[in-house]
PDB file of C-alpha atoms in Angstrom:
ATOM      1  CA  UNK A  17     185.250 166.315 249.275  1.00 69.00           C
ATOM      2  CA  UNK A  18     184.425 167.384 252.799  1.00 70.00           C
ATOM      3  CA  UNK A  19     180.877 166.712 253.815  1.00 89.00           C
ATOM      4  CA  UNK A  20     179.063 168.373 256.686  1.00 95.00           C
ATOM      5  CA  UNK A  21     175.656 166.821 257.164  1.00 96.00           C
ATOM      6  CA  UNK A  22     172.815 168.349 259.099  1.00 95.00           C
ATOM      7  CA  UNK A  23     170.284 165.626 259.686  1.00 88.00           C
ATOM      8  CA  UNK A  24     167.152 167.775 259.619  1.00 90.00           C
ATOM      9  CA  UNK A  25     166.580 170.375 256.908  1.00 92.00           C
ATOM     10  CA  UNK A  26     163.171 171.555 258.077  1.00 95.00           C
ATOM     11  CA  UNK A  27     161.683 171.334 261.561  1.00 96.00           C
ATOM     12  CA  UNK A  28     158.572 172.730 263.187  1.00 97.00           C
ATOM     13  CA  UNK A  29     158.527 172.664 266.983  1.00 97.00           C
ATOM     14  CA  UNK A  30     156.249 174.014 269.672  1.00 97.00           C
ATOM     15  CA  UNK A  31     157.211 176.639 272.225  1.00 97.00           C
ATOM     16  CA  UNK A  32     158.792 175.000 275.247  1.00 97.00           C
ATOM     17  CA  UNK A  33     159.909 171.848 273.446  1.00 97.00           C
ATOM     18  CA  UNK A  34     163.473 170.609 273.725  1.00 97.00           C
ATOM     19  CA  UNK A  35     165.051 170.615 270.290  1.00 97.00           C
ATOM     20  CA  UNK A  36     168.143 168.791 269.059  1.00 97.00           C
ATOM     21  CA  UNK A  37     169.943 169.783 265.881  1.00 97.00           C
ATOM     22  CA  UNK A  38     172.521 167.246 264.789  1.00 96.00           C
ATOM     23  CA  UNK A  39     175.600 167.773 262.668  1.00 97.00           C
ATOM     24  CA  UNK A  40     178.164 165.253 261.435  1.00 97.00           C
ATOM     25  CA  UNK A  41     181.381 165.836 259.489  1.00 95.00           C
ATOM     26  CA  UNK A  42     183.373 163.139 257.743  1.00 92.00           C
ATOM     27  CA  UNK A  43     186.860 164.676 257.531  1.00 87.00           C
ATOM     28  CA  UNK A  44     188.234 164.297 261.043  1.00 88.00           C
ATOM     29  CA  UNK A  45     188.082 168.046 261.588  1.00 90.00           C
ATOM     30  CA  UNK A  46     189.079 169.429 264.970  1.00 89.00           C
ATOM     31  CA  UNK A  47     186.800 172.460 264.970  1.00 91.00           C
ATOM     32  CA  UNK A  48     183.041 172.544 264.670  1.00 94.00           C
ATOM     33  CA  UNK A  49     180.699 175.514 264.782  1.00 95.00           C
ATOM     34  CA  UNK A  50     177.044 176.396 265.074  1.00 97.00           C
ATOM     35  CA  UNK A  51     175.868 179.621 263.477  1.00 96.00           C
ATOM     36  CA  UNK A  52     172.462 181.212 263.270  1.00 96.00           C
ATOM     37  CA  UNK A  53     171.463 183.127 260.131  1.00 95.00           C
ATOM     38  CA  UNK A  54     168.804 185.824 260.152  1.00 94.00           C
ATOM     39  CA  UNK A  55     167.965 188.352 257.415  1.00 89.00           C
ATOM     40  CA  UNK A  56     169.838 191.604 257.877  1.00 87.00           C
ATOM     41  CA  UNK A  57     171.971 190.164 260.666  1.00 90.00           C
ATOM     42  CA  UNK A  58     174.175 187.795 258.703  1.00 91.00           C
ATOM     43  CA  UNK A  59     175.661 184.810 260.504  1.00 93.00           C
ATOM     44  CA  UNK A  60     176.140 184.920 264.232  1.00 94.00           C
ATOM     45  CA  UNK A  61     178.201 182.367 266.120  1.00 94.00           C
ATOM     46  CA  UNK A  62     176.329 180.470 268.829  1.00 96.00           C
ATOM     47  CA  UNK A  63     178.966 177.986 270.014  1.00 96.00           C
ATOM     48  CA  UNK A  64     182.072 176.371 268.724  1.00 92.00           C
ATOM     49  CA  UNK A  65     184.098 173.348 269.728  1.00 93.00           C
ATOM     50  CA  UNK A  66     187.828 172.876 269.188  1.00 89.00           C
ATOM     51  CA  UNK A  67     188.038 169.308 270.449  1.00 88.00           C
ATOM     52  CA  UNK A  68     185.900 166.505 271.821  1.00 91.00           C
ATOM     53  CA  UNK A  69     184.080 167.668 274.940  1.00 86.00           C
ATOM     54  CA  UNK A  70     185.594 171.135 274.555  1.00 89.00           C
ATOM     55  CA  UNK A  71     183.332 174.041 273.759  1.00 92.00           C
ATOM     56  CA  UNK A  72     183.328 177.778 273.843  1.00 92.00           C
ATOM     57  CA  UNK A  73     180.522 180.291 273.772  1.00 93.00           C
ATOM     58  CA  UNK A  74     180.112 182.411 270.696  1.00 92.00           C
ATOM     59  CA  UNK A  75     178.353 185.736 270.402  1.00 91.00           C
ATOM     60  CA  UNK A  76     174.778 184.597 271.106  1.00 95.00           C
ATOM     61  CA  UNK A  77     174.848 181.487 273.358  1.00 96.00           C
ATOM     62  CA  UNK A  78     171.809 182.363 275.472  1.00 96.00           C
ATOM     63  CA  UNK A  79     169.082 179.762 275.211  1.00 96.00           C
ATOM     64  CA  UNK A  80     171.388 177.199 273.592  1.00 97.00           C
ATOM     65  CA  UNK A  81     173.744 174.455 274.676  1.00 97.00           C
ATOM     66  CA  UNK A  82     175.943 172.054 272.736  1.00 97.00           C
ATOM     67  CA  UNK A  83     177.347 168.584 272.998  1.00 96.00           C
ATOM     68  CA  UNK A  84     180.405 167.036 271.402  1.00 96.00           C
ATOM     69  CA  UNK A  85     180.916 163.501 272.649  1.00 94.00           C
ATOM     70  CA  UNK A  86     182.563 162.293 269.453  1.00 95.00           C
ATOM     71  CA  UNK A  87     184.875 164.166 267.134  1.00 94.00           C
ATOM     72  CA  UNK A  88     182.620 163.889 264.110  1.00 95.00           C
ATOM     73  CA  UNK A  89     179.378 164.968 265.770  1.00 96.00           C
ATOM     74  CA  UNK A  90     178.334 168.340 267.178  1.00 97.00           C
ATOM     75  CA  UNK A  91     174.815 168.819 268.509  1.00 97.00           C
ATOM     76  CA  UNK A  92     172.986 172.058 269.187  1.00 97.00           C
ATOM     77  CA  UNK A  93     170.339 171.901 271.890  1.00 97.00           C
ATOM     78  CA  UNK A  94     167.507 174.321 272.517  1.00 97.00           C
ATOM     79  CA  UNK A  95     166.475 173.492 276.064  1.00 94.00           C
ATOM     80  CA  UNK A  96     163.105 175.225 275.795  1.00 97.00           C
ATOM     81  CA  UNK A  97     162.370 176.511 272.320  1.00 97.00           C
ATOM     82  CA  UNK A  98     160.950 179.987 271.927  1.00 97.00           C
ATOM     83  CA  UNK A  99     159.518 181.769 268.909  1.00 97.00           C
ATOM     84  CA  UNK A 100     162.524 184.102 268.723  1.00 96.00           C
ATOM     85  CA  UNK A 101     164.654 181.051 267.987  1.00 98.00           C
ATOM     86  CA  UNK A 102     162.905 180.572 264.659  1.00 97.00           C
ATOM     87  CA  UNK A 103     165.808 180.792 262.252  1.00 97.00           C
ATOM     88  CA  UNK A 104     168.174 179.044 259.874  1.00 95.00           C
ATOM     89  CA  UNK A 105     170.908 177.154 261.722  1.00 97.00           C
ATOM     90  CA  UNK A 106     174.192 176.376 260.008  1.00 96.00           C
ATOM     91  CA  UNK A 107     176.755 173.876 261.188  1.00 96.00           C
ATOM     92  CA  UNK A 108     180.350 174.126 260.008  1.00 94.00           C
ATOM     93  CA  UNK A 109     183.693 172.438 260.531  1.00 93.00           C
ATOM     94  CA  UNK A 110     187.365 173.155 259.895  1.00 90.00           C
ATOM     95  CA  UNK A 111     190.614 171.243 260.112  1.00 84.00           C
ATOM     96  CA  UNK A 112     191.898 173.293 263.015  1.00 73.00           C
ATOM     97  CA  UNK A 113     195.243 174.519 261.728  1.00 63.00           C
ATOM     98  CA  UNK A 114     195.619 178.166 260.886  1.00 62.00           C
ATOM     99  CA  UNK A 115     194.777 179.332 257.390  1.00 54.00           C
ATOM    100  CA  UNK A 116     192.143 176.712 256.737  1.00 68.00           C
ATOM    101  CA  UNK A 117     188.696 177.293 255.348  1.00 81.00           C
ATOM    102  CA  UNK A 118     185.432 176.453 257.014  1.00 88.00           C
ATOM    103  CA  UNK A 119     183.024 173.978 255.439  1.00 92.00           C
ATOM    104  CA  UNK A 120     179.306 174.457 255.934  1.00 94.00           C
ATOM    105  CA  UNK A 121     176.355 172.136 256.044  1.00 95.00           C
ATOM    106  CA  UNK A 122     173.183 172.797 254.070  1.00 94.00           C
ATOM    107  CA  UNK A 123     171.397 174.368 257.012  1.00 94.00           C
ATOM    108  CA  UNK A 124     168.415 173.513 259.197  1.00 95.00           C
ATOM    109  CA  UNK A 125     165.320 175.680 259.023  1.00 95.00           C
ATOM    110  CA  UNK A 126     163.688 175.721 262.450  1.00 97.00           C
ATOM    111  CA  UNK A 127     160.239 177.190 263.010  1.00 97.00           C
ATOM    112  CA  UNK A 128     158.986 177.475 266.583  1.00 97.00           C
ATOM    113  CA  UNK A 129     155.235 177.969 266.886  1.00 97.00           C
TER     114      UNK A 129
ATOM    115  CA  UNK B  16     185.883 195.869 268.540  1.00 74.00           C
ATOM    116  CA  UNK B  17     186.479 193.654 265.563  1.00 82.00           C
ATOM    117  CA  UNK B  18     183.902 193.886 262.838  1.00 89.00           C
ATOM    118  CA  UNK B  19     183.042 193.410 259.210  1.00 93.00           C
ATOM    119  CA  UNK B  20     180.756 195.694 257.224  1.00 95.00           C
ATOM    120  CA  UNK B  21     179.016 195.111 253.944  1.00 96.00           C
ATOM    121  CA  UNK B  22     177.497 198.503 253.160  1.00 96.00           C
ATOM    122  CA  UNK B  23     175.176 197.345 250.373  1.00 96.00           C
ATOM    123  CA  UNK B  24     172.198 195.087 251.014  1.00 95.00           C
ATOM    124  CA  UNK B  25     171.793 194.470 247.300  1.00 97.00           C
ATOM    125  CA  UNK B  26     173.839 194.969 244.158  1.00 98.00           C
ATOM    126  CA  UNK B  27     172.241 194.844 240.721  1.00 98.00           C
ATOM    127  CA  UNK B  28     174.275 194.351 237.587  1.00 98.00           C
ATOM    128  CA  UNK B  29     173.602 193.408 233.989  1.00 98.00           C
ATOM    129  CA  UNK B  30     174.995 190.162 232.657  1.00 97.00           C
ATOM    130  CA  UNK B  31     178.386 190.684 231.049  1.00 97.00           C
ATOM    131  CA  UNK B  32     179.178 193.786 233.105  1.00 97.00           C
ATOM    132  CA  UNK B  33     181.816 193.865 235.828  1.00 97.00           C
ATOM    133  CA  UNK B  34     180.599 193.507 239.393  1.00 97.00           C
ATOM    134  CA  UNK B  35     181.917 194.650 242.765  1.00 97.00           C
ATOM    135  CA  UNK B  36     180.622 193.650 246.180  1.00 98.00           C
ATOM    136  CA  UNK B  37     182.076 195.786 248.942  1.00 98.00           C
ATOM    137  CA  UNK B  38     183.504 194.787 252.307  1.00 98.00           C
ATOM    138  CA  UNK B  39     185.365 196.744 254.960  1.00 97.00           C
ATOM    139  CA  UNK B  40     186.813 195.382 258.166  1.00 94.00           C
ATOM    140  CA  UNK B  41     188.150 196.400 261.524  1.00 92.00           C
ATOM    141  CA  UNK B  42     190.525 193.990 263.280  1.00 86.00           C
ATOM    142  CA  UNK B  43     193.591 194.165 265.425  1.00 82.00           C
ATOM    143  CA  UNK B  44     196.698 192.732 263.864  1.00 81.00           C
ATOM    144  CA  UNK B  45     196.966 191.254 260.394  1.00 81.00           C
ATOM    145  CA  UNK B  46     193.589 190.326 258.962  1.00 86.00           C
ATOM    146  CA  UNK B  47     192.647 186.942 257.588  1.00 89.00           C
ATOM    147  CA  UNK B  48     189.752 187.678 255.212  1.00 93.00           C
ATOM    148  CA  UNK B  49     187.272 185.443 253.427  1.00 94.00           C
ATOM    149  CA  UNK B  50     184.402 185.534 250.948  1.00 97.00           C
ATOM    150  CA  UNK B  51     181.610 182.981 250.954  1.00 96.00           C
ATOM    151  CA  UNK B  52     178.599 182.582 248.663  1.00 97.00           C
ATOM    152  CA  UNK B  53     175.171 181.189 249.515  1.00 96.00           C
ATOM    153  CA  UNK B  54     172.702 179.972 246.910  1.00 93.00           C
ATOM    154  CA  UNK B  55     168.996 179.736 247.836  1.00 88.00           C
ATOM    155  CA  UNK B  56     168.249 177.211 250.588  1.00 82.00           C
ATOM    156  CA  UNK B  57     171.854 176.065 250.725  1.00 86.00           C
ATOM    157  CA  UNK B  58     174.800 176.384 253.084  1.00 89.00           C
ATOM    158  CA  UNK B  59     177.729 178.700 252.466  1.00 93.00           C
ATOM    159  CA  UNK B  60     180.422 177.850 249.962  1.00 94.00           C
ATOM    160  CA  UNK B  61     183.993 179.117 250.159  1.00 93.00           C
ATOM    161  CA  UNK B  62     185.061 181.484 247.363  1.00 95.00           C
ATOM    162  CA  UNK B  63     188.470 182.796 248.347  1.00 94.00           C
ATOM    163  CA  UNK B  64     190.676 183.998 251.187  1.00 92.00           C
ATOM    164  CA  UNK B  65     193.430 186.484 251.862  1.00 91.00           C
ATOM    165  CA  UNK B  66     196.101 185.548 254.371  1.00 86.00           C
ATOM    166  CA  UNK B  67     199.218 187.317 253.206  1.00 82.00           C
ATOM    167  CA  UNK B  68     201.102 188.133 250.037  1.00 83.00           C
ATOM    168  CA  UNK B  69     199.628 189.445 246.792  1.00 87.00           C
ATOM    169  CA  UNK B  70     196.825 191.923 247.368  1.00 91.00           C
ATOM    170  CA  UNK B  71     194.792 190.469 244.509  1.00 95.00           C
ATOM    171  CA  UNK B  72     193.416 187.069 245.397  1.00 94.00           C
ATOM    172  CA  UNK B  73     191.826 184.777 242.832  1.00 95.00           C
ATOM    173  CA  UNK B  74     189.101 182.348 243.795  1.00 93.00           C
ATOM    174  CA  UNK B  75     186.391 180.049 242.539  1.00 92.00           C
ATOM    175  CA  UNK B  76     183.995 180.728 239.619  1.00 92.00           C
ATOM    176  CA  UNK B  77     186.137 183.558 238.216  1.00 95.00           C
ATOM    177  CA  UNK B  78     185.862 185.749 241.306  1.00 97.00           C
ATOM    178  CA  UNK B  79     188.725 187.744 242.741  1.00 97.00           C
ATOM    179  CA  UNK B  80     189.142 190.110 245.654  1.00 97.00           C
ATOM    180  CA  UNK B  81     191.431 193.019 246.288  1.00 96.00           C
ATOM    181  CA  UNK B  82     192.921 193.589 249.725  1.00 95.00           C
ATOM    182  CA  UNK B  83     193.569 197.247 250.509  1.00 94.00           C
ATOM    183  CA  UNK B  84     195.236 197.759 253.856  1.00 92.00           C
ATOM    184  CA  UNK B  85     195.070 201.550 253.882  1.00 92.00           C
ATOM    185  CA  UNK B  86     191.334 201.522 253.209  1.00 94.00           C
ATOM    186  CA  UNK B  87     190.736 198.377 255.320  1.00 94.00           C
ATOM    187  CA  UNK B  88     188.741 196.926 252.458  1.00 96.00           C
ATOM    188  CA  UNK B  89     188.426 193.558 250.771  1.00 97.00           C
ATOM    189  CA  UNK B  90     186.078 194.030 247.815  1.00 98.00           C
ATOM    190  CA  UNK B  91     184.901 191.082 245.757  1.00 98.00           C
ATOM    191  CA  UNK B  92     185.065 191.492 241.987  1.00 98.00           C
ATOM    192  CA  UNK B  93     184.356 189.702 238.750  1.00 97.00           C
ATOM    193  CA  UNK B  94     185.135 191.074 235.276  1.00 97.00           C
ATOM    194  CA  UNK B  95     181.988 189.738 233.610  1.00 97.00           C
ATOM    195  CA  UNK B  96     178.887 188.798 235.610  1.00 97.00           C
ATOM    196  CA  UNK B  97     176.714 185.766 234.882  1.00 97.00           C
ATOM    197  CA  UNK B  98     173.049 185.304 235.751  1.00 96.00           C
ATOM    198  CA  UNK B  99     174.128 182.218 237.698  1.00 95.00           C
ATOM    199  CA  UNK B 100     176.232 184.456 239.981  1.00 96.00           C
ATOM    200  CA  UNK B 101     172.997 185.722 241.547  1.00 97.00           C
ATOM    201  CA  UNK B 102     173.263 184.741 245.216  1.00 97.00           C
ATOM    202  CA  UNK B 103     173.976 186.053 248.707  1.00 97.00           C
ATOM    203  CA  UNK B 104     177.609 186.947 249.383  1.00 98.00           C
ATOM    204  CA  UNK B 105     179.244 187.131 252.792  1.00 97.00           C
ATOM    205  CA  UNK B 106     182.529 188.679 253.783  1.00 96.00           C
ATOM    206  CA  UNK B 107     184.202 187.312 256.922  1.00 94.00           C
ATOM    207  CA  UNK B 108     187.262 187.951 259.052  1.00 91.00           C
ATOM    208  CA  UNK B 109     189.098 185.738 261.507  1.00 86.00           C
ATOM    209  CA  UNK B 110     188.787 187.228 264.966  1.00 77.00           C
ATOM    210  CA  UNK B 111     191.191 185.233 267.060  1.00 72.00           C
ATOM    211  CA  UNK B 112     194.721 184.206 266.413  1.00 66.00           C
ATOM    212  CA  UNK B 113     195.279 180.533 265.761  1.00 65.00           C
ATOM    213  CA  UNK B 114     191.604 179.659 265.472  1.00 72.00           C
ATOM    214  CA  UNK B 115     189.121 179.414 262.640  1.00 78.00           C
ATOM    215  CA  UNK B 116     186.582 181.537 264.484  1.00 83.00           C
ATOM    216  CA  UNK B 117     185.103 184.027 262.025  1.00 88.00           C
ATOM    217  CA  UNK B 118     182.716 186.922 262.184  1.00 89.00           C
ATOM    218  CA  UNK B 119     180.575 187.556 259.149  1.00 93.00           C
ATOM    219  CA  UNK B 120     179.132 190.619 257.541  1.00 94.00           C
ATOM    220  CA  UNK B 121     175.396 190.970 257.076  1.00 95.00           C
ATOM    221  CA  UNK B 122     175.547 189.785 253.486  1.00 96.00           C
ATOM    222  CA  UNK B 123     174.989 191.388 250.085  1.00 97.00           C
ATOM    223  CA  UNK B 124     172.474 190.022 247.645  1.00 97.00           C
ATOM    224  CA  UNK B 125     173.805 190.074 244.113  1.00 97.00           C
ATOM    225  CA  UNK B 126     171.220 190.142 241.346  1.00 97.00           C
ATOM    226  CA  UNK B 127     172.477 189.721 237.795  1.00 97.00           C
ATOM    227  CA  UNK B 128     169.925 190.573 235.111  1.00 96.00           C
ATOM    228  CA  UNK B 129     169.973 189.022 231.646  1.00 94.00           C
TER     229      UNK B 129
END
């Protein structure tokens, strides 16, 4: 079974801190994604990556950056956390061919105080 | 603009009754449509997808969805609801050819009462 692992389930950070959210997948998937989930807004795509060191902005990239140095790992970085970034963050991956499904991690709850 | 709409924030149904969770979409070209389910404090799990072919798609846990091109809808259905089906359901559509980039609806909370 495909496993997408988000290393931190619950984090509390202070305003202005630099925050790293890590995600690892074990199925050699080409594509990886970071989504943000907020009540009433559903899931919104922050960034996605279709290959090592390749990335593309999603719908809400402001205030975020990403890093993909290895195929299995995709990191989301909040350069200077703000309270409006308090949210649930979901990492996902997919094989990369058309018609494939996306596999999600369990999510990381981030609270910025 | 491409979009997905889930018009109901919450759907309530009694156990044993049929359930429907609604989804409409707006995309250019042929749509690739998906349903995902999220249980409390968990990530999303894949239920089913429509790519092409039969308009009635069968998925996990006894769920099915009906693709209706004329109404641009992809409603999720189950003949007999279980209390354990209570969860948050998301409809999604692929937005770019040859990628797995999806946009999601806002979600519908399904509550099944015993």
